[in-house]
CSV table of C-alpha atoms in Angstrom, one decimal:
chain,number,residue,atom,x,y,z
A,1,MET,CA,173.4,145.9,47.9
A,2,THR,CA,173.7,144.2,44.5
A,3,HIS,CA,174.7,146.5,41.7
A,4,THR,CA,173.2,145.8,38.3
A,5,LEU,CA,174.0,146.9,34.8
A,6,LEU,CA,171.3,147.3,32.1
A,7,GLU,CA,172.5,145.4,29.0
A,8,PRO,CA,171.3,146.6,25.6
A,9,SER,CA,168.9,144.3,23.8
A,10,ARG,CA,170.3,142.4,20.9
A,11,ASN,CA,169.3,139.9,18.2
A,12,THR,CA,170.9,136.6,19.0
A,13,PRO,CA,172.0,134.5,16.0
A,14,VAL,CA,170.5,131.0,15.8
A,15,TRP,CA,173.1,128.3,15.8
A,16,GLY,CA,170.7,125.7,14.5
A,17,GLU,CA,167.3,124.1,14.7
A,18,TYR,CA,167.0,120.6,16.2
A,19,GLU,CA,164.4,118.1,17.2
A,20,VAL,CA,166.2,117.4,20.5
A,21,VAL,CA,168.8,119.4,22.3
A,22,VAL,CA,170.8,117.7,25.1
A,23,LEU,CA,172.6,119.9,27.6
A,24,GLY,CA,175.6,118.2,29.2
A,25,GLY,CA,178.0,115.5,28.0
A,26,GLY,CA,178.2,113.2,31.1
A,27,PRO,CA,176.8,109.7,31.2
A,28,ALA,CA,173.2,110.9,31.3
A,29,GLY,CA,173.7,113.3,28.4
A,30,MET,CA,175.6,110.9,26.3
A,31,ALA,CA,173.0,108.1,26.8
A,32,ALA,CA,170.2,110.5,26.1
A,33,ALA,CA,171.7,111.9,22.9
A,34,VAL,CA,172.7,108.4,21.5
A,35,SER,CA,169.3,106.9,22.2
A,36,VAL,CA,167.3,109.7,20.6
A,37,ALA,CA,169.7,110.1,17.6
A,38,ARG,CA,169.5,106.4,16.9
A,39,ALA,CA,165.7,106.9,16.6
A,40,GLY,CA,166.4,109.2,13.7
A,41,ARG,CA,166.0,112.5,15.5
A,42,LYS,CA,168.2,115.5,14.6
A,43,THR,CA,170.1,115.8,17.9
A,44,LEU,CA,172.6,118.3,19.3
A,45,LEU,CA,174.6,117.8,22.5
A,46,VAL,CA,175.9,120.9,24.1
A,47,GLU,CA,179.0,120.5,26.3
A,48,ARG,CA,181.0,123.2,28.2
A,49,TYR,CA,184.3,121.4,27.8
A,50,GLY,CA,186.1,120.1,24.7
A,51,PHE,CA,185.4,116.5,25.6
A,52,LEU,CA,182.7,114.2,26.9
A,53,GLY,CA,182.5,112.2,30.1
A,54,GLY,CA,181.2,114.7,32.6
A,55,MET,CA,182.5,114.3,36.1
A,56,GLY,CA,184.1,111.0,34.9
A,57,THR,CA,186.6,113.0,32.9
A,58,ALA,CA,186.4,116.7,33.8
A,59,ALA,CA,186.5,115.9,37.5
A,60,GLY,CA,188.8,112.9,37.2
A,61,VAL,CA,186.5,110.3,38.8
A,62,THR,CA,188.1,107.6,36.6
A,63,ASN,CA,185.8,104.8,37.6
A,64,PHE,CA,182.2,103.8,36.9
A,65,CYS,CA,180.1,103.3,40.0
A,66,GLY,CA,176.7,101.7,40.0
A,67,LEU,CA,177.0,99.6,36.9
A,68,HIS,CA,176.8,96.5,39.2
A,69,ALA,CA,174.6,95.4,42.1
A,70,ASN,CA,174.8,92.8,44.8
A,71,VAL,CA,171.8,90.7,43.8
A,72,HIS,CA,171.0,88.2,46.6
A,73,GLY,CA,174.7,87.9,47.3
A,74,ARG,CA,175.9,87.6,43.7
A,75,ILE,CA,177.5,90.7,42.1
A,76,ARG,CA,176.3,91.2,38.5
A,77,GLN,CA,176.2,94.0,36.0
A,78,VAL,CA,172.7,95.6,36.0
A,79,VAL,CA,173.1,98.6,33.8
A,80,HIS,CA,173.2,97.8,30.1
A,81,GLY,CA,172.1,99.4,26.8
A,82,VAL,CA,174.1,102.5,25.7
A,83,ALA,CA,176.5,101.9,28.7
A,84,ASP,CA,177.6,98.6,27.1
A,85,ASP,CA,178.4,100.3,23.8
A,86,LEU,CA,180.6,102.8,25.6
A,87,LEU,CA,182.3,100.1,27.7
A,88,ARG,CA,183.1,98.0,24.6
A,89,ARG,CA,184.7,101.0,23.0
A,90,ILE,CA,186.9,101.9,26.0
A,91,ASP,CA,187.9,98.3,26.3
A,92,ALA,CA,188.9,98.1,22.7
A,93,LEU,CA,191.3,101.0,23.3
A,94,GLY,CA,192.9,99.1,26.2
A,95,GLY,CA,191.5,101.6,28.7
A,96,LEU,CA,189.1,99.5,30.8
A,97,ASN,CA,190.0,97.7,34.1
A,98,GLN,CA,188.3,94.6,35.3
A,99,PRO,CA,185.8,95.4,38.1
A,100,HIS,CA,187.4,95.7,41.5
A,101,ALA,CA,185.8,94.9,44.9
A,102,LEU,CA,184.6,97.5,47.2
A,103,PHE,CA,183.8,96.9,50.9
A,104,GLY,CA,183.1,93.2,50.1
A,105,LYS,CA,179.7,94.2,48.9
A,106,THR,CA,179.9,95.5,45.4
A,107,VAL,CA,182.4,96.5,42.6
A,108,ALA,CA,183.4,99.5,40.6
A,109,GLN,CA,185.1,99.6,37.2
A,110,ALA,CA,188.1,101.9,36.6
A,111,TYR,CA,189.0,103.3,33.2
A,112,ASP,CA,191.6,105.5,31.5
A,113,THR,CA,190.3,109.0,31.0
A,114,ALA,CA,192.0,109.4,27.6
A,115,ALA,CA,190.4,106.2,26.3
A,116,TYR,CA,187.0,107.3,27.7
A,117,LYS,CA,187.2,110.6,25.8
A,118,ILE,CA,188.1,108.9,22.5
A,119,ALA,CA,185.4,106.2,23.0
A,120,ALA,CA,182.8,108.7,23.8
A,121,ASP,CA,183.5,110.8,20.7
A,122,ASP,CA,183.1,107.6,18.6
A,123,LEU,CA,179.9,106.5,20.3
A,124,LEU,CA,178.1,109.9,19.8
A,125,LEU,CA,179.3,110.5,16.3
A,126,SER,CA,178.5,107.0,15.1
A,127,ALA,CA,174.9,107.5,16.4
A,128,GLY,CA,174.6,110.7,14.4
A,129,VAL,CA,174.7,113.2,17.3
A,130,GLU,CA,176.0,116.7,16.5
A,131,LEU,CA,178.4,118.0,19.1
A,132,LEU,CA,178.8,121.6,20.2
A,133,PHE,CA,181.9,121.8,22.5
A,134,HIS,CA,183.2,124.8,24.4
A,135,ALA,CA,179.6,126.1,24.8
A,136,LEU,CA,178.4,127.4,28.2
A,137,ALA,CA,174.7,127.4,28.6
A,138,ALA,CA,173.5,130.8,29.7
A,139,GLY,CA,169.7,130.8,29.6
A,140,VAL,CA,166.5,129.8,27.8
A,141,VAL,CA,163.8,131.4,25.7
A,142,MET,CA,160.3,130.2,26.4
A,143,ASP,CA,157.5,129.5,23.9
A,144,ASP,CA,155.1,129.8,26.8
A,145,ALA,CA,155.1,129.0,30.5
A,146,ARG,CA,155.4,125.2,29.9
A,147,ARG,CA,157.6,124.9,26.8
A,148,VAL,CA,161.2,125.9,26.0
A,149,GLN,CA,161.8,127.3,22.6
A,150,ALA,CA,165.6,127.8,22.7
A,151,LEU,CA,168.7,127.3,24.8
A,152,LEU,CA,171.1,130.3,24.9
A,153,VAL,CA,174.8,129.4,24.9
A,154,GLU,CA,178.0,131.4,25.0
A,155,THR,CA,180.7,130.2,22.5
A,156,LYS,CA,183.9,131.4,21.0
A,157,SER,CA,181.7,132.5,18.1
A,158,GLY,CA,179.7,134.6,20.4
A,159,ARG,CA,176.3,134.2,22.0
A,160,ARG,CA,174.0,131.8,20.1
A,161,ALA,CA,170.5,130.4,20.4
A,162,VAL,CA,169.8,126.7,19.8
A,163,LEU,CA,166.2,126.0,18.8
A,164,GLY,CA,164.6,122.7,19.7
A,165,ARG,CA,161.4,120.8,20.0
A,166,ALA,CA,162.5,118.8,23.0
A,167,PHE,CA,165.2,119.5,25.6
A,168,ILE,CA,167.0,117.1,27.9
A,169,ASP,CA,168.8,118.7,30.9
A,170,ALA,CA,171.8,116.5,31.8
A,171,SER,CA,173.7,119.5,33.1
A,172,GLY,CA,174.2,118.1,36.6
A,173,ASP,CA,173.1,121.4,38.1
A,174,GLY,CA,169.6,121.4,36.6
A,175,ASP,CA,170.5,124.7,34.8
A,176,LEU,CA,168.1,124.4,31.9
A,177,ALA,CA,165.1,123.2,33.9
A,178,ALA,CA,165.7,125.9,36.6
A,179,TRP,CA,165.9,128.7,34.0
A,180,ALA,CA,162.7,127.4,32.5
A,181,GLY,CA,160.9,127.7,35.8
A,182,ALA,CA,160.8,124.2,37.1
A,183,PRO,CA,160.9,124.0,41.0
A,184,TRP,CA,164.1,122.6,42.5
A,185,ASP,CA,165.7,121.9,45.9
A,186,LYS,CA,169.2,122.1,47.1
A,187,GLY,CA,170.7,120.2,50.0
A,188,ASP,CA,169.0,118.5,52.9
A,189,GLY,CA,166.7,121.4,53.9
A,190,GLN,CA,169.1,122.8,56.4
A,191,GLY,CA,171.6,124.1,53.8
A,192,ASN,CA,173.8,121.0,53.8
A,193,MET,CA,174.9,119.5,50.5
A,194,LEU,CA,177.2,116.6,49.7
A,195,TYR,CA,180.8,117.9,49.9
A,196,PRO,CA,182.8,118.2,46.7
A,197,SER,CA,186.3,116.8,46.1
A,198,THR,CA,189.2,117.4,43.8
A,199,MET,CA,190.5,114.2,42.3
A,200,PHE,CA,194.1,113.6,41.3
A,201,ARG,CA,196.3,110.8,39.9
A,202,LEU,CA,199.8,109.7,40.9
A,203,ASN,CA,202.4,108.0,38.7
A,204,GLY,CA,205.7,106.4,39.6
A,205,VAL,CA,204.1,103.9,42.1
A,206,ASN,CA,205.9,100.6,42.6
A,207,PRO,CA,203.0,98.2,42.2
A,208,GLU,CA,204.8,95.2,43.9
A,209,ARG,CA,205.7,97.2,47.0
A,210,ALA,CA,202.4,99.0,47.1
A,211,GLY,CA,200.4,95.8,47.0
A,212,LYS,CA,196.9,96.4,48.5
A,213,ALA,CA,197.9,99.8,49.8
A,214,TRP,CA,194.3,100.8,50.1
A,215,GLU,CA,194.0,98.4,53.0
A,216,VAL,CA,196.8,100.0,55.0
A,217,ILE,CA,196.5,103.6,54.2
A,218,PRO,CA,193.6,104.3,56.6
A,219,ARG,CA,195.8,103.0,59.5
A,220,LEU,CA,198.7,105.1,58.4
A,221,MET,CA,196.5,108.2,58.2
A,222,GLN,CA,195.4,107.6,61.8
A,223,GLU,CA,198.9,107.3,62.9
A,224,ALA,CA,200.1,110.4,61.1
A,225,GLU,CA,197.3,112.5,62.6
A,226,ALA,CA,197.9,111.1,66.1
A,227,GLU,CA,201.5,112.1,65.7
A,228,GLY,CA,200.4,115.6,64.6
A,229,ARG,CA,202.2,115.4,61.3
A,230,TYR,CA,199.1,115.7,59.1
A,231,ARG,CA,195.5,116.7,59.2
A,232,PHE,CA,193.4,115.1,56.5
A,233,PRO,CA,190.2,116.8,55.1
A,234,ARG,CA,188.3,113.6,55.6
A,235,LYS,CA,188.7,110.2,57.2
A,236,THR,CA,187.8,107.7,54.4
A,237,PRO,CA,190.4,107.5,51.6
A,238,ILE,CA,189.9,106.1,48.2
A,239,VAL,CA,193.3,105.2,46.7
A,240,ARG,CA,193.3,102.6,44.0
A,241,PRO,CA,195.4,101.6,40.9
A,242,GLN,CA,194.5,102.4,37.4
A,243,LYS,CA,195.0,100.0,34.4
A,244,SER,CA,198.7,100.4,34.8
A,245,GLY,CA,199.8,99.6,38.3
A,246,ILE,CA,202.3,102.5,38.3
A,247,GLU,CA,199.3,104.9,38.2
A,248,TRP,CA,196.9,105.4,41.0
A,249,ARG,CA,193.8,107.6,41.5
A,250,VAL,CA,193.3,109.4,44.8
A,251,ASN,CA,190.0,110.7,46.2
A,252,LEU,CA,190.9,112.2,49.6
A,253,THR,CA,190.0,115.9,49.5
A,254,GLN,CA,186.9,117.6,50.9
A,255,LEU,CA,186.0,121.1,50.0
A,256,ALA,CA,184.3,123.4,52.5
A,257,ASN,CA,183.6,127.1,52.4
A,258,ARG,CA,184.7,129.6,55.0
A,259,GLU,CA,181.7,128.6,57.2
A,260,GLY,CA,182.7,125.0,57.0
A,261,ASN,CA,179.8,124.0,54.8
A,262,ALA,CA,180.0,122.2,51.4
A,263,MET,CA,181.1,124.4,48.6
A,264,ASP,CA,178.2,125.3,46.3
A,265,GLY,CA,178.9,124.3,42.7
A,266,THR,CA,176.3,126.9,41.4
A,267,ASP,CA,178.1,129.8,43.2
A,268,ALA,CA,180.9,131.3,41.1
A,269,ARG,CA,182.8,132.5,44.2
A,270,ASP,CA,182.5,129.2,46.0
A,271,LEU,CA,183.6,127.3,42.9
A,272,SER,CA,186.6,129.5,42.3
A,273,GLU,CA,187.8,129.2,45.9
A,274,ALA,CA,187.1,125.4,45.8
A,275,GLU,CA,189.6,125.0,42.9
A,276,VAL,CA,192.4,126.6,44.9
A,277,LEU,CA,191.5,124.7,48.1
A,278,GLY,CA,191.5,121.4,46.3
A,279,ARG,CA,195.0,121.9,44.9
A,280,ARG,CA,196.3,122.9,48.3
A,281,GLN,CA,194.8,119.8,49.9
A,282,ILE,CA,196.3,117.6,47.1
A,283,ALA,CA,199.8,118.9,47.8
A,284,GLU,CA,199.4,117.9,51.5
A,285,VAL,CA,197.9,114.5,50.7
A,286,ALA,CA,200.5,113.7,48.1
A,287,GLY,CA,203.2,114.4,50.7
A,288,PHE,CA,201.7,111.9,53.0
A,289,LEU,CA,201.3,109.3,50.4
A,290,ARG,CA,205.1,109.4,49.6
A,291,GLU,CA,205.5,107.8,53.1
A,292,VAL,CA,203.4,104.8,52.1
A,293,PRO,CA,205.4,101.7,50.9
A,294,GLY,CA,205.6,101.7,47.2
A,295,PHE,CA,204.7,105.3,46.8
A,296,GLU,CA,208.1,106.8,47.8
A,297,SER,CA,208.9,108.0,44.3
A,298,CYS,CA,205.4,108.8,43.2
A,299,TYR,CA,204.5,112.2,41.7
A,300,ILE,CA,201.3,114.0,40.8
A,301,VAL,CA,200.7,113.3,37.1
A,302,ASP,CA,197.3,114.9,36.8
A,303,ILE,CA,194.9,117.1,38.8
A,304,ALA,CA,191.3,117.0,37.4
A,305,PRO,CA,190.3,120.0,35.3
A,306,GLN,CA,187.6,120.9,37.7
A,307,VAL,CA,186.2,120.3,41.2
A,308,GLY,CA,184.1,117.1,41.5
A,309,ILE,CA,180.6,118.3,42.3
A,310,ARG,CA,178.3,115.7,43.9
A,311,GLU,CA,175.1,117.7,44.5
A,312,THR,CA,173.6,121.1,43.6
A,313,ARG,CA,170.1,121.6,42.4
A,314,ARG,CA,167.7,118.6,42.3
A,315,VAL,CA,164.7,119.4,40.0
A,316,ARG,CA,161.3,118.4,41.4
A,317,GLY,CA,159.6,115.9,39.1
A,318,LEU,CA,156.4,113.9,39.0
A,319,TYR,CA,158.1,111.6,41.6
A,320,GLN,CA,160.9,112.1,44.0
A,321,LEU,CA,163.1,109.1,44.7
A,322,THR,CA,163.6,108.7,48.4
A,323,GLU,CA,166.1,107.2,50.9
A,324,ALA,CA,163.6,104.5,51.7
A,325,ASP,CA,163.3,103.6,48.0
A,326,VAL,CA,167.0,103.0,47.8
A,327,LEU,CA,167.4,101.1,51.1
A,328,GLU,CA,164.3,99.0,50.7
A,329,CYS,CA,164.9,98.2,47.0
A,330,ALA,CA,161.7,99.8,45.8
A,331,SER,CA,159.8,98.7,42.7
A,332,PHE,CA,157.9,101.0,40.3
A,333,ASP,CA,155.5,100.2,37.5
A,334,ASP,CA,157.2,102.8,35.4
A,335,THR,CA,160.7,101.5,35.9
A,336,VAL,CA,163.3,102.5,33.2
A,337,GLY,CA,166.2,100.7,34.8
A,338,VAL,CA,167.9,100.2,38.2
A,339,ASN,CA,170.2,101.8,40.7
A,340,GLY,CA,172.5,99.3,42.5
A,341,TRP,CA,174.6,101.8,44.4
A,342,PRO,CA,174.2,102.4,48.1
A,343,LEU,CA,173.7,105.8,49.8
A,344,GLU,CA,177.1,107.5,49.7
A,345,LEU,CA,176.9,110.6,51.9
A,346,HIS,CA,179.9,112.9,51.8
A,347,LEU,CA,179.4,114.5,55.2
A,348,LYS,CA,181.7,116.9,57.0
A,349,GLY,CA,185.0,115.2,57.5
A,350,ASP,CA,184.0,111.7,56.3
A,351,VAL,CA,182.0,109.5,53.9
A,352,GLU,CA,179.0,107.5,55.2
A,353,PHE,CA,177.7,104.5,53.3
A,354,ARG,CA,174.2,103.1,53.9
A,355,TRP,CA,173.4,99.8,52.2
A,356,PRO,CA,170.3,97.7,51.5
A,357,LYS,CA,170.3,94.5,53.3
A,358,ILE,CA,173.0,92.4,51.7
A,359,PRO,CA,172.8,89.5,50.7
A,360,GLU,CA,169.2,89.2,51.8
A,361,SER,CA,167.8,91.8,49.4
A,362,ARG,CA,168.1,92.0,45.6
A,363,GLY,CA,170.4,95.0,46.1
A,364,PHE,CA,168.9,97.5,43.7
A,365,ASN,CA,165.9,99.8,43.4
A,366,HIS,CA,163.9,100.7,40.3
A,367,LEU,CA,164.3,104.2,38.8
A,368,PRO,CA,160.9,105.4,37.8
A,369,TYR,CA,160.3,107.4,34.6
A,370,ARG,CA,158.5,110.0,36.5
A,371,MET,CA,161.7,111.2,38.2
A,372,THR,CA,162.9,112.5,34.8
A,373,VAL,CA,159.8,114.6,34.2
A,374,PRO,CA,160.1,118.1,35.8
A,375,LEU,CA,156.9,119.7,37.2
A,376,GLY,CA,155.4,122.4,35.1
A,377,LEU,CA,157.3,121.7,31.8
A,378,ASP,CA,156.0,119.8,28.8
A,379,ASN,CA,159.1,119.4,26.5
A,380,VAL,CA,161.9,119.1,29.1
A,381,TRP,CA,163.4,116.0,30.8
A,382,VAL,CA,166.0,115.9,33.5
A,383,ALA,CA,168.5,113.1,33.8
A,384,GLY,CA,171.5,112.5,36.0
A,385,ARG,CA,172.3,114.0,39.4
A,386,CYS,CA,169.9,116.8,38.9
A,387,ALA,CA,166.9,114.5,38.5
A,388,SER,CA,164.0,114.3,41.0
A,389,MET,CA,165.4,112.8,44.2
A,390,SER,CA,165.7,113.6,47.9
A,391,HIS,CA,169.1,114.7,49.3
A,392,GLU,CA,169.7,111.2,50.6
A,393,ALA,CA,168.6,109.2,47.5
A,394,GLN,CA,170.6,111.5,45.3
A,395,SER,CA,173.7,110.4,47.1
A,396,ALA,CA,173.1,106.9,45.6
A,397,ALA,CA,171.5,107.6,42.2
A,398,ARG,CA,173.9,110.4,41.2
A,399,VAL,CA,176.6,107.9,40.2
A,400,SER,CA,177.3,107.0,36.6
A,401,GLY,CA,175.3,103.7,36.5
A,402,ALA,CA,172.0,105.4,37.3
A,403,CYS,CA,172.9,108.4,35.1
A,404,PHE,CA,173.2,106.1,32.1
A,405,VAL,CA,169.8,104.6,32.9
A,406,MET,CA,168.0,108.0,33.3
A,407,GLY,CA,169.7,109.4,30.2
A,408,GLU,CA,168.8,106.6,27.9
A,409,ALA,CA,165.2,106.6,29.1
A,410,ALA,CA,164.9,110.4,28.6
A,411,GLY,CA,166.2,110.1,25.1
A,412,VAL,CA,163.7,107.4,24.1
A,413,ALA,CA,160.9,109.3,25.9
A,414,ALA,CA,161.7,112.5,23.9
A,415,ASP,CA,161.4,110.5,20.7
A,416,LEU,CA,158.1,109.0,21.7
A,417,ALA,CA,156.8,112.4,22.8
A,418,LEU,CA,157.6,114.0,19.5
A,419,GLN,CA,156.2,111.0,17.6
A,420,GLY,CA,152.9,111.3,19.5
A,421,ALA,CA,152.8,115.1,19.9
A,422,VAL,CA,152.4,114.7,23.6
A,423,ALA,CA,153.9,116.2,26.7
A,424,ALA,CA,156.7,114.5,28.7
A,425,SER,CA,154.2,113.5,31.4
A,426,ALA,CA,151.9,111.8,28.8
A,427,VAL,CA,154.5,109.5,27.2
A,428,ASP,CA,153.2,105.9,27.0
A,429,VAL,CA,155.3,104.1,29.6
A,430,PRO,CA,154.8,100.5,28.2
A,431,SER,CA,156.0,101.7,24.8
A,432,LEU,CA,159.0,103.4,26.5
A,433,GLN,CA,159.8,100.2,28.4
A,434,SER,CA,159.5,98.0,25.4
A,435,ARG,CA,161.8,100.3,23.4
A,436,LEU,CA,164.4,100.4,26.2
A,437,GLU,CA,164.4,96.6,26.5
A,438,SER,CA,164.8,96.2,22.7
A,439,GLN,CA,167.9,98.4,22.9
A,440,GLY,CA,169.4,96.1,25.6
A,441,ALA,CA,168.5,98.0,28.7
A,442,TRP,CA,167.6,96.0,31.8
A,443,LEU,CA,164.6,97.3,33.7
A,444,GLY,CA,165.0,95.0,36.8
A,445,ARG,CA,161.5,93.5,36.4
A,446,ALA,CA,162.8,90.0,36.9
A,447,ALA,CA,165.4,89.4,39.7
């Protein structure tokens, strides 16, 4: 039986009144806030941590996936617009790697997390976005069944209400949209979600001796397990160098609950246990890596501030992106950009990649505007990994490239909706697309 406590009613102070309120400071939230603030809208971005970047900083991902696609055998950058502005700033700080090859089919681009945080601050503030850090979203107040009036947040100043005319949910977990009553799904229908990981970084690596260590580590892992010296939480390792060759990032943990299922990032007990389990696995993995040539003197320099969550709620929208859309490189009339990342399913004990036909296909799918518009709500958009996608499609379009695309589109759409006094579902798509292209975004309509 669940025990409850009746809280006394109270008058909640208003933090401020805004035209657009963005929840979440990851790629989707940053792109949304920048694009709508540049249109002249009074914009607030609410972030639970004291820095921006989302999973890219808070979870230590340290590389952008999905900025590029393998287009008929040629790898090229396909995500532009606000993403380019951020990349330039990170690069100017000396914190951006050149893209590195993955599986011979695509590339990712690593960055230094400190440079990312500084660059993100500059990008948002230069666009005129107001930032509210250390604010945990706690609920919403509705105008009516279809419109949100305020976002409730818990801060060090106490509980506050943020009033807005439009709201963009880039929380990753779909918190705002779910509280507002939008329907949502979680997992594959049988209770299975993508498994989370805890990322960490090593320093003290000898880059000359390490060489292309990522090519030999899988074999060394198999040998260590066969000898009974180690048991790894998953089979497929991601161990790659950062900007300085003495520092490497490691993605080799997998976090399951007591039943062996993926930890649920919206469950406080699961999330707490996942943090402890992740650090325990890191200690074991780091011990193994010290046996790898070049890693003998390495040490853990950083464990990500939080567990890396890949999937929780997916808010149902006017269209749900599907696995077939990704694998068959689908086109949509209401495209707002593209996703060039394959399905990346973090399954029990391993990671499974499923690709479009490469190099025969164009290697990317359109992302339709409709996937950012939640059912039943008029002044709310969802952008990022909580947007409207199937379990399988979300494994692809949850990465940073697609999140930048959805966020920028949601920001422009919010401005157009306010300008025309229309609901999110009634935004004029040709006007949206024209604005996005004028800002440098690439919609994938010619490839």
